[in-house]
Amino acid sequence: MATARRAYTSEYQYGFAPEVRPERVRRTRQRPEVNNKPKQEQEVILTPANLRILIMAVVLIGALFIGMVVVNAQAAKYQYNINQLRNQNNILENDINVLNMKIERETGIGNLEQYATEELGMIYPKGDQCIHVSSLESGEGSLADLIKQKAYE
């Protein structure tokens, strides 16, 4: 019957985990084993050398973390300064743009004409006040003739 039951359970377990049964504990009147090794054979984890290495490692890791905090603080300080300078640059660029617009507005042809007529008293020339450059004779007062005369005199 035991073999039939074993065959039945092994054949019809479709991917389910097999039944886990704890191992049977044998009860005896013996005392449980105690590590009765001599003191020389027992492992001592914290020797003075190991303790010194452990303390140095903790100090080094602490110094590393403190260094990281200091570097991050400096980076934040520099980033704050950079942001302030960028804001000042933006303000100055806006002022420059406003001044450029004022210059363009004031130097327009209409404003120049108004300034020339009102402040300087200038007027447009009339036909008889104009001198045409082409009406001058080139032989009379040419620069080359003047240079020749000065050179040979």
GROMACS .gro file of N, CA and C in nm:
model
  459
    1MET      N    1   0.081  -0.119   0.000
    1MET     CA    2   0.000   0.000   0.000
    1MET      C    3   0.086   0.126   0.000
    2ALA      N    4   0.201   0.124   0.067
    2ALA     CA    5   0.288   0.241   0.072
    2ALA      C    6   0.343   0.272  -0.066
    3THR      N    7   0.373   0.167  -0.141
    3THR     CA    8   0.426   0.192  -0.277
    3THR      C    9   0.316   0.246  -0.366
    4ALA      N   10   0.195   0.201  -0.346
    4ALA     CA   11   0.084   0.252  -0.426
    4ALA      C   12   0.060   0.398  -0.393
    5ARG      N   13   0.068   0.432  -0.267
    5ARG     CA   14   0.047   0.572  -0.229
    5ARG      C   15   0.157   0.660  -0.286
    6ARG      N   16   0.282   0.614  -0.283
    6ARG     CA   17   0.393   0.691  -0.336
    6ARG      C   18   0.374   0.710  -0.486
    7ALA      N   19   0.332   0.607  -0.553
    7ALA     CA   20   0.310   0.617  -0.696
    7ALA      C   21   0.197   0.713  -0.725
    8TYR      N   22   0.094   0.709  -0.646
    8TYR     CA   23  -0.022   0.797  -0.667
    8TYR      C   24   0.019   0.943  -0.648
    9THR      N   25   0.092   0.974  -0.545
    9THR     CA   26   0.130   1.113  -0.519
    9THR      C   27   0.232   1.162  -0.620
   10SER      N   28   0.323   1.076  -0.666
   10SER     CA   29   0.423   1.123  -0.761
   10SER      C   30   0.363   1.140  -0.899
   11GLU      N   31   0.263   1.061  -0.933
   11GLU     CA   32   0.204   1.073  -1.066
   11GLU      C   33   0.113   1.193  -1.079
   12TYR      N   34   0.043   1.229  -0.976
   12TYR     CA   35  -0.061   1.330  -0.988
   12TYR      C   36  -0.024   1.464  -0.926
   13GLN      N   37   0.101   1.492  -0.911
   13GLN     CA   38   0.140   1.626  -0.864
   13GLN      C   39   0.184   1.705  -0.986
   14TYR      N   40   0.097   1.790  -1.032
   14TYR     CA   41   0.120   1.867  -1.153
   14TYR      C   42   0.191   1.999  -1.120
   15GLY      N   43   0.316   1.996  -1.107
   15GLY     CA   44   0.392   2.118  -1.086
   15GLY      C   45   0.377   2.179  -0.950
   16PHE      N   46   0.306   2.118  -0.861
   16PHE     CA   47   0.295   2.173  -0.727
   16PHE      C   48   0.417   2.132  -0.647
   17ALA      N   49   0.449   2.212  -0.550
   17ALA     CA   50   0.566   2.182  -0.468
   17ALA      C   51   0.538   2.056  -0.388
   18PRO      N   52   0.635   1.972  -0.378
   18PRO     CA   53   0.614   1.850  -0.299
   18PRO      C   54   0.589   1.887  -0.153
   19GLU      N   55   0.522   1.803  -0.090
   19GLU     CA   56   0.487   1.826   0.049
   19GLU      C   57   0.614   1.827   0.132
   20VAL      N   58   0.635   1.935   0.206
   20VAL     CA   59   0.756   1.947   0.285
   20VAL      C   60   0.723   1.906   0.427
   21ARG      N   61   0.795   1.809   0.472
   21ARG     CA   62   0.776   1.762   0.609
   21ARG      C   63   0.905   1.782   0.684
   22PRO      N   64   0.895   1.830   0.805
   22PRO     CA   65   1.019   1.847   0.881
   22PRO      C   66   1.079   1.710   0.916
   23GLU      N   67   1.209   1.712   0.924
   23GLU     CA   68   1.274   1.587   0.961
   23GLU      C   69   1.238   1.553   1.105
   24ARG      N   70   1.232   1.429   1.125
   24ARG     CA   71   1.195   1.384   1.259
   24ARG      C   72   1.316   1.402   1.350
   25VAL      N   73   1.291   1.466   1.459
   25VAL     CA   74   1.398   1.492   1.554
   25VAL      C   75   1.402   1.376   1.653
   26ARG      N   76   1.519   1.328   1.667
   26ARG     CA   77   1.535   1.219   1.762
   26ARG      C   78   1.555   1.276   1.900
   27ARG      N   79   1.476   1.232   1.992
   27ARG     CA   80   1.488   1.283   2.127
   27ARG      C   81   1.575   1.189   2.208
   28THR      N   82   1.672   1.253   2.263
   28THR     CA   83   1.760   1.175   2.351
   28THR      C   84   1.778   1.252   2.480
   29ARG      N   85   1.839   1.188   2.572
   29ARG     CA   86   1.863   1.255   2.699
   29ARG      C   87   2.000   1.320   2.703
   30GLN      N   88   2.065   1.323   2.589
   30GLN     CA   89   2.198   1.384   2.586
   30GLN      C   90   2.184   1.536   2.582
   31ARG      N   91   2.280   1.599   2.640
   31ARG     CA   92   2.282   1.745   2.635
   31ARG      C   93   2.328   1.790   2.496
   32PRO      N   94   2.277   1.904   2.456
   32PRO     CA   95   2.324   1.952   2.324
   32PRO      C   96   2.472   1.983   2.329
   33GLU      N   97   2.534   1.973   2.211
   33GLU     CA   98   2.677   1.996   2.204
   33GLU      C   99   2.708   2.143   2.228
   34VAL      N  100   2.803   2.167   2.309
   34VAL     CA  101   2.851   2.302   2.337
   34VAL      C  102   2.991   2.310   2.283
   35ASN      N  103   3.023   2.427   2.228
   35ASN     CA  104   3.155   2.444   2.170
   35ASN      C  105   3.256   2.441   2.284
   36ASN      N  106   3.315   2.330   2.301
   36ASN     CA  107   3.407   2.312   2.411
   36ASN      C  108   3.551   2.319   2.363
   37LYS      N  109   3.579   2.406   2.270
   37LYS     CA  110   3.715   2.420   2.220
   37LYS      C  111   3.796   2.493   2.326
   38PRO      N  112   3.921   2.467   2.330
   38PRO     CA  113   4.006   2.543   2.424
   38PRO      C  114   4.013   2.689   2.379
   39LYS      N  115   4.048   2.778   2.473
   39LYS     CA  116   4.050   2.920   2.444
   39LYS      C  117   4.147   2.956   2.332
   40GLN      N  118   4.252   2.883   2.319
   40GLN     CA  119   4.349   2.913   2.215
   40GLN      C  120   4.293   2.884   2.077
   41GLU      N  121   4.209   2.785   2.065
   41GLU     CA  122   4.155   2.747   1.936
   41GLU      C  123   4.034   2.832   1.897
   42GLN      N  124   3.965   2.894   1.993
   42GLN     CA  125   3.849   2.976   1.961
   42GLN      C  126   3.894   3.099   1.882
   43GLU      N  127   3.809   3.140   1.784
   43GLU     CA  128   3.842   3.256   1.703
   43GLU      C  129   3.814   3.383   1.781
   44VAL      N  130   3.911   3.469   1.783
   44VAL     CA  131   3.895   3.598   1.848
   44VAL      C  132   3.886   3.700   1.735
   45ILE      N  133   3.770   3.766   1.724
   45ILE     CA  134   3.747   3.857   1.613
   45ILE      C  135   3.811   3.993   1.638
   46LEU      N  136   3.800   4.045   1.757
   46LEU     CA  137   3.851   4.179   1.785
   46LEU      C  138   3.985   4.174   1.856
   47THR      N  139   4.087   4.156   1.779
   47THR     CA  140   4.222   4.168   1.835
   47THR      C  141   4.258   4.315   1.831
   48PRO      N  142   4.357   4.357   1.901
   48PRO     CA  143   4.396   4.499   1.897
   48PRO      C  144   4.430   4.547   1.755
   49ALA      N  145   4.492   4.462   1.676
   49ALA     CA  146   4.525   4.502   1.539
   49ALA      C  147   4.396   4.520   1.456
   50ASN      N  148   4.302   4.425   1.470
   50ASN     CA  149   4.175   4.437   1.398
   50ASN      C  150   4.096   4.559   1.445
   51LEU      N  151   4.098   4.586   1.574
   51LEU     CA  152   4.028   4.701   1.629
   51LEU      C  153   4.088   4.831   1.576
   52ARG      N  154   4.222   4.837   1.570
   52ARG     CA  155   4.289   4.955   1.517
   52ARG      C  156   4.252   4.977   1.370
   53ILE      N  157   4.250   4.872   1.290
   53ILE     CA  158   4.212   4.881   1.148
   53ILE      C  159   4.067   4.927   1.135
   54LEU      N  160   3.981   4.872   1.219
   54LEU     CA  161   3.840   4.910   1.215
   54LEU      C  162   3.821   5.058   1.249
   55ILE      N  163   3.891   5.106   1.350
   55ILE     CA  164   3.881   5.247   1.389
   55ILE      C  165   3.934   5.337   1.278
   56MET      N  166   4.045   5.299   1.217
   56MET     CA  167   4.100   5.378   1.107
   56MET      C  168   4.005   5.381   0.988
   57ALA      N  169   3.941   5.270   0.959
   57ALA     CA  170   3.845   5.265   0.848
   57ALA      C  171   3.726   5.356   0.875
   58VAL      N  172   3.677   5.354   0.999
   58VAL     CA  173   3.563   5.440   1.034
   58VAL      C  174   3.603   5.587   1.024
   59VAL      N  175   3.725   5.621   1.070
   59VAL     CA  176   3.772   5.759   1.063
   59VAL      C  177   3.786   5.802   0.917
   60LEU      N  178   3.844   5.717   0.832
   60LEU     CA  179   3.860   5.750   0.691
   60LEU      C  180   3.725   5.768   0.621
   61ILE      N  181   3.632   5.683   0.650
   61ILE     CA  182   3.499   5.695   0.589
   61ILE      C  183   3.431   5.823   0.637
   62GLY      N  184   3.446   5.853   0.765
   62GLY     CA  185   3.390   5.978   0.818
   62GLY      C  186   3.453   6.100   0.752
   63ALA      N  187   3.585   6.097   0.735
   63ALA     CA  188   3.653   6.209   0.668
   63ALA      C  189   3.606   6.221   0.524
   64LEU      N  190   3.584   6.109   0.459
   64LEU     CA  191   3.535   6.110   0.321
   64LEU      C  192   3.396   6.175   0.314
   65PHE      N  193   3.309   6.139   0.405
   65PHE     CA  194   3.175   6.198   0.408
   65PHE      C  195   3.179   6.347   0.439
   66ILE      N  196   3.265   6.386   0.532
   66ILE     CA  197   3.279   6.529   0.564
   66ILE      C  198   3.331   6.604   0.442
   67GLY      N  199   3.427   6.546   0.370
   67GLY     CA  200   3.477   6.607   0.248
   67GLY      C  201   3.368   6.623   0.143
   68MET      N  202   3.284   6.522   0.131
   68MET     CA  203   3.174   6.531   0.035
   68MET      C  204   3.078   6.643   0.073
   69VAL      N  205   3.050   6.659   0.201
   69VAL     CA  206   2.960   6.766   0.245
   69VAL      C  207   3.022   6.902   0.216
   70VAL      N  208   3.152   6.917   0.241
   70VAL     CA  209   3.220   7.045   0.216
   70VAL      C  210   3.219   7.077   0.067
   71VAL      N  211   3.248   6.977  -0.017
   71VAL     CA  212   3.249   6.999  -0.162
   71VAL      C  213   3.110   7.036  -0.211
   72ASN      N  214   3.008   6.970  -0.162
   72ASN     CA  215   2.871   7.004  -0.203
   72ASN      C  216   2.833   7.144  -0.157
   73ALA      N  217   2.878   7.185  -0.038
   73ALA     CA  218   2.848   7.320   0.010
   73ALA      C  219   2.916   7.424  -0.080
   74GLN      N  220   3.041   7.399  -0.118
   74GLN     CA  221   3.111   7.492  -0.207
   74GLN      C  222   3.044   7.499  -0.343
   75ALA      N  223   3.003   7.384  -0.394
   75ALA     CA  224   2.935   7.381  -0.524
   75ALA      C  225   2.804   7.460  -0.517
   76ALA      N  226   2.731   7.446  -0.409
   76ALA     CA  227   2.606   7.521  -0.394
   76ALA      C  228   2.633   7.671  -0.385
   77LYS      N  229   2.740   7.708  -0.315
   77LYS     CA  230   2.777   7.849  -0.304
   77LYS      C  231   2.813   7.907  -0.441
   78TYR      N  232   2.893   7.833  -0.518
   78TYR     CA  233   2.930   7.880  -0.651
   78TYR      C  234   2.809   7.886  -0.744
   79GLN      N  235   2.721   7.789  -0.734
   79GLN     CA  236   2.601   7.791  -0.817
   79GLN      C  237   2.513   7.911  -0.783
   80TYR      N  238   2.504   7.945  -0.655
   80TYR     CA  239   2.427   8.063  -0.613
   80TYR      C  240   2.488   8.190  -0.674
   81ASN      N  241   2.623   8.200  -0.668
   81ASN     CA  242   2.690   8.317  -0.726
   81ASN      C  243   2.667   8.324  -0.877
   82ILE      N  244   2.673   8.210  -0.943
   82ILE     CA  245   2.649   8.206  -1.088
   82ILE      C  246   2.509   8.252  -1.120
   83ASN      N  247   2.412   8.206  -1.043
   83ASN     CA  248   2.273   8.247  -1.067
   83ASN      C  249   2.255   8.397  -1.045
   84GLN      N  250   2.321   8.453  -0.943
   84GLN     CA  251   2.313   8.597  -0.920
   84GLN      C  252   2.372   8.674  -1.038
   85LEU      N  253   2.487   8.629  -1.089
   85LEU     CA  254   2.550   8.697  -1.202
   85LEU      C  255   2.464   8.686  -1.327
   86ARG      N  256   2.400   8.571  -1.347
   86ARG     CA  257   2.311   8.557  -1.462
   86ARG      C  258   2.193   8.654  -1.452
   87ASN      N  259   2.138   8.669  -1.332
   87ASN     CA  260   2.027   8.764  -1.314
   87ASN      C  261   2.073   8.907  -1.342
   88GLN      N  262   2.192   8.943  -1.294
   88GLN     CA  263   2.245   9.077  -1.321
   88GLN      C  264   2.267   9.096  -1.471
   89ASN      N  265   2.319   8.994  -1.538
   89ASN     CA  266   2.339   9.002  -1.683
   89ASN      C  267   2.207   9.023  -1.756
   90ASN      N  268   2.105   8.952  -1.713
   90ASN     CA  269   1.973   8.969  -1.776
   90ASN      C  270   1.921   9.112  -1.757
   91ILE      N  271   1.939   9.167  -1.638
   91ILE     CA  272   1.894   9.303  -1.611
   91ILE      C  273   1.970   9.402  -1.699
   92LEU      N  274   2.103   9.384  -1.708
   92LEU     CA  275   2.184   9.474  -1.791
   92LEU      C  276   2.149   9.461  -1.939
   93GLU      N  277   2.123   9.339  -1.986
   93GLU     CA  278   2.084   9.321  -2.125
   93GLU      C  279   1.951   9.391  -2.154
   94ASN      N  280   1.859   9.384  -2.060
   94ASN     CA  281   1.732   9.454  -2.078
   94ASN      C  282   1.753   9.606  -2.084
   95ASP      N  283   1.841   9.658  -1.996
   95ASP     CA  284   1.872   9.801  -1.999
   95ASP      C  285   1.936   9.841  -2.132
   96ILE      N  286   2.028   9.758  -2.181
   96ILE     CA  287   2.093   9.786  -2.310
   96ILE      C  288   1.990   9.788  -2.422
   97ASN      N  289   1.899   9.693  -2.421
   97ASN     CA  290   1.796   9.690  -2.525
   97ASN      C  291   1.707   9.814  -2.520
   98VAL      N  292   1.673   9.859  -2.400
   98VAL     CA  293   1.591   9.980  -2.386
   98VAL      C  294   1.667  10.101  -2.440
   99LEU      N  295   1.796  10.110  -2.406
   99LEU     CA  296   1.877  10.223  -2.454
   99LEU      C  297   1.893  10.219  -2.606
  100ASN      N  298   1.911  10.100  -2.662
  100ASN     CA  299   1.922  10.088  -2.808
  100ASN      C  300   1.793  10.133  -2.876
  101MET      N  301   1.680  10.098  -2.817
  101MET     CA  302   1.552  10.142  -2.875
  101MET      C  303   1.539  10.293  -2.866
  102LYS      N  304   1.584  10.353  -2.756
  102LYS     CA  305   1.579  10.499  -2.742
  102LYS      C  306   1.670  10.565  -2.846
  103ILE      N  307   1.788  10.509  -2.866
  103ILE     CA  308   1.882  10.565  -2.965
  103ILE      C  309   1.822  10.558  -3.104
  104GLU      N  310   1.763  10.444  -3.138
  104GLU     CA  311   1.702  10.431  -3.271
  104GLU      C  312   1.586  10.530  -3.288
  105ARG      N  313   1.509  10.550  -3.184
  105ARG     CA  314   1.397  10.643  -3.193
  105ARG      C  315   1.445  10.787  -3.208
  106GLU      N  316   1.549  10.824  -3.133
  106GLU     CA  317   1.598  10.962  -3.136
  106GLU      C  318   1.680  10.992  -3.261
  107THR      N  319   1.743  10.893  -3.321
  107THR     CA  320   1.825  10.918  -3.439
  107THR      C  321   1.750  10.893  -3.568
  108GLY      N  322   1.622  10.881  -3.561
  108GLY     CA  323   1.542  10.866  -3.682
  108GLY      C  324   1.547  10.993  -3.766
  109ILE      N  325   1.521  10.984  -3.895
  109ILE     CA  326   1.533  11.097  -3.986
  109ILE      C  327   1.438  11.210  -3.948
  110GLY      N  328   1.322  11.177  -3.897
  110GLY     CA  329   1.226  11.280  -3.856
  110GLY      C  330   1.278  11.362  -3.741
  111ASN      N  331   1.335  11.298  -3.640
  111ASN     CA  332   1.389  11.369  -3.524
  111ASN      C  333   1.510  11.453  -3.563
  112LEU      N  334   1.597  11.399  -3.650
  112LEU     CA  335   1.713  11.476  -3.693
  112LEU      C  336   1.670  11.601  -3.771
  113GLU      N  337   1.570  11.586  -3.858
  113GLU     CA  338   1.523  11.699  -3.936
  113GLU      C  339   1.462  11.806  -3.844
  114GLN      N  340   1.387  11.761  -3.747
  114GLN     CA  341   1.325  11.857  -3.653
  114GLN      C  342   1.432  11.929  -3.572
  115TYR      N  343   1.532  11.856  -3.526
  115TYR     CA  344   1.641  11.919  -3.449
  115TYR      C  345   1.717  12.020  -3.535
  116ALA      N  346   1.744  11.983  -3.660
  116ALA     CA  347   1.820  12.072  -3.747
  116ALA      C  348   1.742  12.199  -3.778
  117THR      N  349   1.614  12.188  -3.801
  117THR     CA  350   1.536  12.307  -3.835
  117THR      C  351   1.507  12.394  -3.714
  118GLU      N  352   1.474  12.334  -3.600
  118GLU     CA  353   1.436  12.411  -3.482
  118GLU      C  354   1.556  12.461  -3.403
  119GLU      N  355   1.648  12.374  -3.374
  119GLU     CA  356   1.760  12.411  -3.287
  119GLU      C  357   1.873  12.480  -3.362
  120LEU      N  358   1.908  12.429  -3.481
  120LEU     CA  359   2.022  12.482  -3.553
  120LEU      C  360   1.983  12.585  -3.659
  121GLY      N  361   1.856  12.598  -3.687
  121GLY     CA  362   1.809  12.697  -3.783
  121GLY      C  363   1.842  12.662  -3.927
  122MET      N  364   1.856  12.540  -3.959
  122MET     CA  365   1.889  12.497  -4.094
  122MET      C  366   1.761  12.492  -4.178
  123ILE      N  367   1.780  12.514  -4.309
  123ILE     CA  368   1.666  12.506  -4.402
  123ILE      C  369   1.711  12.429  -4.524
  124TYR      N  370   1.615  12.382  -4.601
  124TYR     CA  371   1.648  12.315  -4.726
  124TYR      C  372   1.697  12.420  -4.825
  125PRO      N  373   1.804  12.394  -4.902
  125PRO     CA  374   1.854  12.492  -4.998
  125PRO      C  375   1.758  12.506  -5.117
  126LYS      N  376   1.756  12.626  -5.173
  126LYS     CA  377   1.674  12.651  -5.292
  126LYS      C  378   1.763  12.631  -5.414
  127GLY      N  379   1.704  12.637  -5.531
  127GLY     CA  380   1.776  12.609  -5.654
  127GLY      C  381   1.896  12.698  -5.677
  128ASP      N  382   1.887  12.827  -5.642
  128ASP     CA  383   1.999  12.917  -5.669
  128ASP      C  384   2.108  12.906  -5.562
  129GLN      N  385   2.082  12.834  -5.452
  129GLN     CA  386   2.181  12.818  -5.346
  129GLN      C  387   2.264  12.690  -5.365
  130CYS      N  388   2.233  12.614  -5.467
  130CYS     CA  389   2.303  12.486  -5.490
  130CYS      C  390   2.423  12.509  -5.581
  131ILE      N  391   2.529  12.439  -5.556
  131ILE     CA  392   2.648  12.441  -5.641
  131ILE      C  393   2.665  12.300  -5.693
  132HIS      N  394   2.672  12.288  -5.823
  132HIS     CA  395   2.689  12.157  -5.882
  132HIS      C  396   2.838  12.130  -5.901
  133VAL      N  397   2.883  12.017  -5.866
  133VAL     CA  398   3.024  11.982  -5.872
  133VAL      C  399   3.069  11.969  -6.017
  134SER      N  400   2.985  11.923  -6.102
  134SER     CA  401   3.024  11.902  -6.242
  134SER      C  402   3.045  12.033  -6.315
  135SER      N  403   2.999  12.147  -6.263
  135SER     CA  404   3.012  12.276  -6.331
  135SER      C  405   3.153  12.333  -6.317
  136LEU      N  406   3.234  12.283  -6.223
  136LEU     CA  407   3.371  12.331  -6.208
  136LEU      C  408   3.458  12.274  -6.319
  137GLU      N  409   3.546  12.356  -6.371
  137GLU     CA  410   3.637  12.308  -6.475
  137GLU      C  411   3.752  12.236  -6.407
  138SER      N  412   3.792  12.126  -6.463
  138SER     CA  413   3.895  12.045  -6.402
  138SER      C  414   4.033  12.105  -6.419
  139GLY      N  415   4.056  12.183  -6.520
  139GLY     CA  416   4.188  12.238  -6.545
  139GLY      C  417   4.222  12.354  -6.456
  140GLU      N  418   4.124  12.426  -6.411
  140GLU     CA  419   4.151  12.547  -6.336
  140GLU      C  420   4.214  12.520  -6.200
  141GLY      N  421   4.155  12.435  -6.126
  141GLY     CA  422   4.206  12.418  -5.990
  141GLY      C  423   4.224  12.273  -5.955
  142SER      N  424   4.283  12.195  -6.046
  142SER     CA  425   4.297  12.055  -6.013
  142SER      C  426   4.410  12.038  -5.911
  143LEU      N  427   4.402  11.938  -5.836
  143LEU     CA  428   4.498  11.911  -5.731
  143LEU      C  429   4.635  11.876  -5.789
  144ALA      N  430   4.635  11.807  -5.901
  144ALA     CA  431   4.762  11.769  -5.962
  144ALA      C  432   4.839  11.892  -6.010
  145ASP      N  433   4.768  11.989  -6.067
  145ASP     CA  434   4.836  12.111  -6.113
  145ASP      C  435   4.893  12.189  -5.996
  146LEU      N  436   4.818  12.193  -5.887
  146LEU     CA  437   4.868  12.265  -5.769
  146LEU      C  438   4.993  12.200  -5.714
  147ILE      N  439   4.997  12.068  -5.712
  147ILE     CA  440   5.114  11.995  -5.660
  147ILE      C  441   5.235  12.021  -5.751
  148LYS      N  442   5.214  12.020  -5.881
  148LYS     CA  443   5.323  12.046  -5.976
  148LYS      C  444   5.379  12.186  -5.956
  149GLN      N  445   5.292  12.283  -5.941
  149GLN     CA  446   5.337  12.421  -5.924
  149GLN      C  447   5.419  12.436  -5.798
  150LYS      N  448   5.375  12.373  -5.689
  150LYS     CA  449   5.447  12.384  -5.562
  150LYS      C  450   5.582  12.312  -5.570
  151ALA      N  451   5.583  12.200  -5.644
  151ALA     CA  452   5.706  12.122  -5.649
  151ALA      C  453   5.814  12.192  -5.732
  152TYR      N  454   5.779  12.259  -5.838
  152TYR     CA  455   5.877  12.317  -5.926
  152TYR      C  456   5.910  12.462  -5.891
  153GLU      N  457   5.847  12.518  -5.797
  153GLU     CA  458   5.876  12.656  -5.761
  153GLU      C  459   5.985  12.667  -5.661
   0.00000   0.00000   0.00000
